[in-house]
Amino acid sequence: MESEKPLFQKILHKARDSILNFDSNEAESAVREAVDAGMDPVDLIELGFIEGMKEIGDRYEKGDVPLLHIFAASRIMEKGLALLKSCANENKLDLKMFGNIAMNA
């Protein structure tokens, strides 16, 4: 597990950055890497994509970005989550999605 930690951190950083950069290709790449590495999908969502959304929200509250950026970031996250859900189904992972809430079963 210890040897996986740097890889997992890299993937989480990529997921977070995909939100901040509005980059759907980067989000999809992060999802594929996470699935290939055996990362917990909930960690990818909470520690990667959600952290990026929190940062966009913080930037909006400070007045650094317009509201449109929040919508753009959420579309990137939606694309990442859709691919994650698809990969979870293909790989028979125990990922349960309830709207925007994900959990391992």
CSV table of C-alpha atoms in Angstrom, one decimal:
chain,number,residue,atom,x,y,z
A,1,MET,CA,0.0,0.0,0.0
A,2,GLU,CA,2.8,2.4,0.8
A,3,SER,CA,4.3,2.1,-2.7
A,4,GLU,CA,0.8,3.0,-4.1
A,5,LYS,CA,0.6,6.2,-2.1
A,6,PRO,CA,2.6,8.4,-4.5
A,7,LEU,CA,0.7,7.0,-7.5
A,8,PHE,CA,-2.6,7.6,-5.8
A,9,GLN,CA,-1.6,11.2,-4.8
A,10,LYS,CA,-0.6,11.8,-8.5
A,11,ILE,CA,-4.0,10.6,-9.7
A,12,LEU,CA,-5.9,12.7,-7.1
A,13,HIS,CA,-3.9,15.7,-8.1
A,14,LYS,CA,-4.7,15.1,-11.8
A,15,ALA,CA,-8.4,14.7,-10.9
A,16,ARG,CA,-8.4,18.0,-8.9
A,17,ASP,CA,-6.5,19.8,-11.7
A,18,SER,CA,-8.9,18.6,-14.3
A,19,ILE,CA,-11.6,20.5,-12.5
A,20,LEU,CA,-9.5,23.6,-12.1
A,21,ASN,CA,-8.4,23.5,-15.7
A,22,PHE,CA,-11.8,22.6,-17.1
A,23,ASP,CA,-10.2,19.7,-18.9
A,24,SER,CA,-12.5,16.7,-19.6
A,25,ASN,CA,-9.6,14.7,-21.2
A,26,GLU,CA,-7.6,15.1,-18.0
A,27,ALA,CA,-10.6,14.0,-15.9
A,28,GLU,CA,-11.1,10.9,-18.0
A,29,SER,CA,-7.4,10.1,-17.8
A,30,ALA,CA,-7.5,10.4,-14.0
A,31,VAL,CA,-10.5,8.0,-13.9
A,32,ARG,CA,-8.8,5.4,-16.1
A,33,GLU,CA,-5.6,5.6,-14.1
A,34,ALA,CA,-7.5,5.3,-10.8
A,35,VAL,CA,-9.4,2.2,-12.0
A,36,ASP,CA,-6.2,0.6,-13.4
A,37,ALA,CA,-4.4,1.3,-10.1
A,38,GLY,CA,-7.2,-0.2,-8.0
A,39,MET,CA,-7.9,3.1,-6.3
A,40,ASP,CA,-11.1,3.4,-4.2
A,41,PRO,CA,-13.5,5.2,-6.5
A,42,VAL,CA,-14.9,7.1,-3.5
A,43,ASP,CA,-11.5,8.5,-2.7
A,44,LEU,CA,-11.1,9.7,-6.3
A,45,ILE,CA,-14.4,11.5,-6.1
A,46,GLU,CA,-13.9,13.0,-2.6
A,47,LEU,CA,-10.2,13.7,-2.6
A,48,GLY,CA,-9.8,14.5,-6.3
A,49,PHE,CA,-12.9,15.9,-8.0
A,50,ILE,CA,-14.7,17.3,-5.0
A,51,GLU,CA,-11.5,19.1,-3.8
A,52,GLY,CA,-11.3,20.8,-7.2
A,53,MET,CA,-14.9,21.9,-7.0
A,54,LYS,CA,-14.3,23.3,-3.5
A,55,GLU,CA,-11.4,25.3,-4.8
A,56,ILE,CA,-13.4,26.7,-7.7
A,57,GLY,CA,-16.1,27.6,-5.1
A,58,ASP,CA,-13.6,29.3,-2.9
A,59,ARG,CA,-12.3,31.3,-5.9
A,60,TYR,CA,-15.8,32.3,-6.8
A,61,GLU,CA,-16.5,33.5,-3.2
A,62,LYS,CA,-13.4,35.6,-3.3
A,63,GLY,CA,-14.5,37.1,-6.6
A,64,ASP,CA,-11.6,35.7,-8.5
A,65,VAL,CA,-13.8,33.7,-11.0
A,66,PRO,CA,-17.3,34.2,-12.5
A,67,LEU,CA,-20.2,31.9,-11.7
A,68,LEU,CA,-19.8,30.4,-15.2
A,69,HIS,CA,-16.6,28.7,-14.0
A,70,ILE,CA,-18.6,26.8,-11.4
A,71,PHE,CA,-20.9,25.5,-14.1
A,72,ALA,CA,-18.0,24.6,-16.4
A,73,ALA,CA,-16.2,22.8,-13.6
A,74,SER,CA,-19.3,20.8,-12.7
A,75,ARG,CA,-19.7,19.6,-16.3
A,76,ILE,CA,-16.1,18.3,-16.2
A,77,MET,CA,-16.9,16.5,-13.0
A,78,GLU,CA,-20.0,15.0,-14.5
A,79,LYS,CA,-18.0,13.6,-17.4
A,80,GLY,CA,-15.5,12.1,-15.0
A,81,LEU,CA,-18.2,10.6,-12.8
A,82,ALA,CA,-20.0,9.2,-15.9
A,83,LEU,CA,-16.8,7.4,-17.0
A,84,LEU,CA,-16.1,6.3,-13.5
A,85,LYS,CA,-19.6,4.8,-13.2
A,86,SER,CA,-19.1,3.0,-16.6
A,87,CYS,CA,-15.7,1.7,-15.6
A,88,ALA,CA,-17.1,0.5,-12.3
A,89,ASN,CA,-19.8,-1.4,-14.1
A,90,GLU,CA,-17.3,-2.9,-16.6
A,91,ASN,CA,-15.0,-4.0,-13.8
A,92,LYS,CA,-17.8,-5.1,-11.5
A,93,LEU,CA,-16.7,-2.7,-8.7
A,94,ASP,CA,-19.1,-2.3,-5.8
A,95,LEU,CA,-19.7,1.4,-6.5
A,96,LYS,CA,-23.2,2.6,-5.8
A,97,MET,CA,-24.3,6.0,-7.1
A,98,PHE,CA,-27.3,7.8,-5.6
A,99,GLY,CA,-27.6,10.9,-7.6
A,100,ASN,CA,-24.3,12.7,-6.8
A,101,ILE,CA,-23.5,10.5,-3.9
A,102,ALA,CA,-21.2,7.6,-4.3
A,103,MET,CA,-20.3,4.8,-1.9
A,104,ASN,CA,-18.7,1.4,-1.9
A,105,ALA,CA,-21.0,-1.5,-1.1
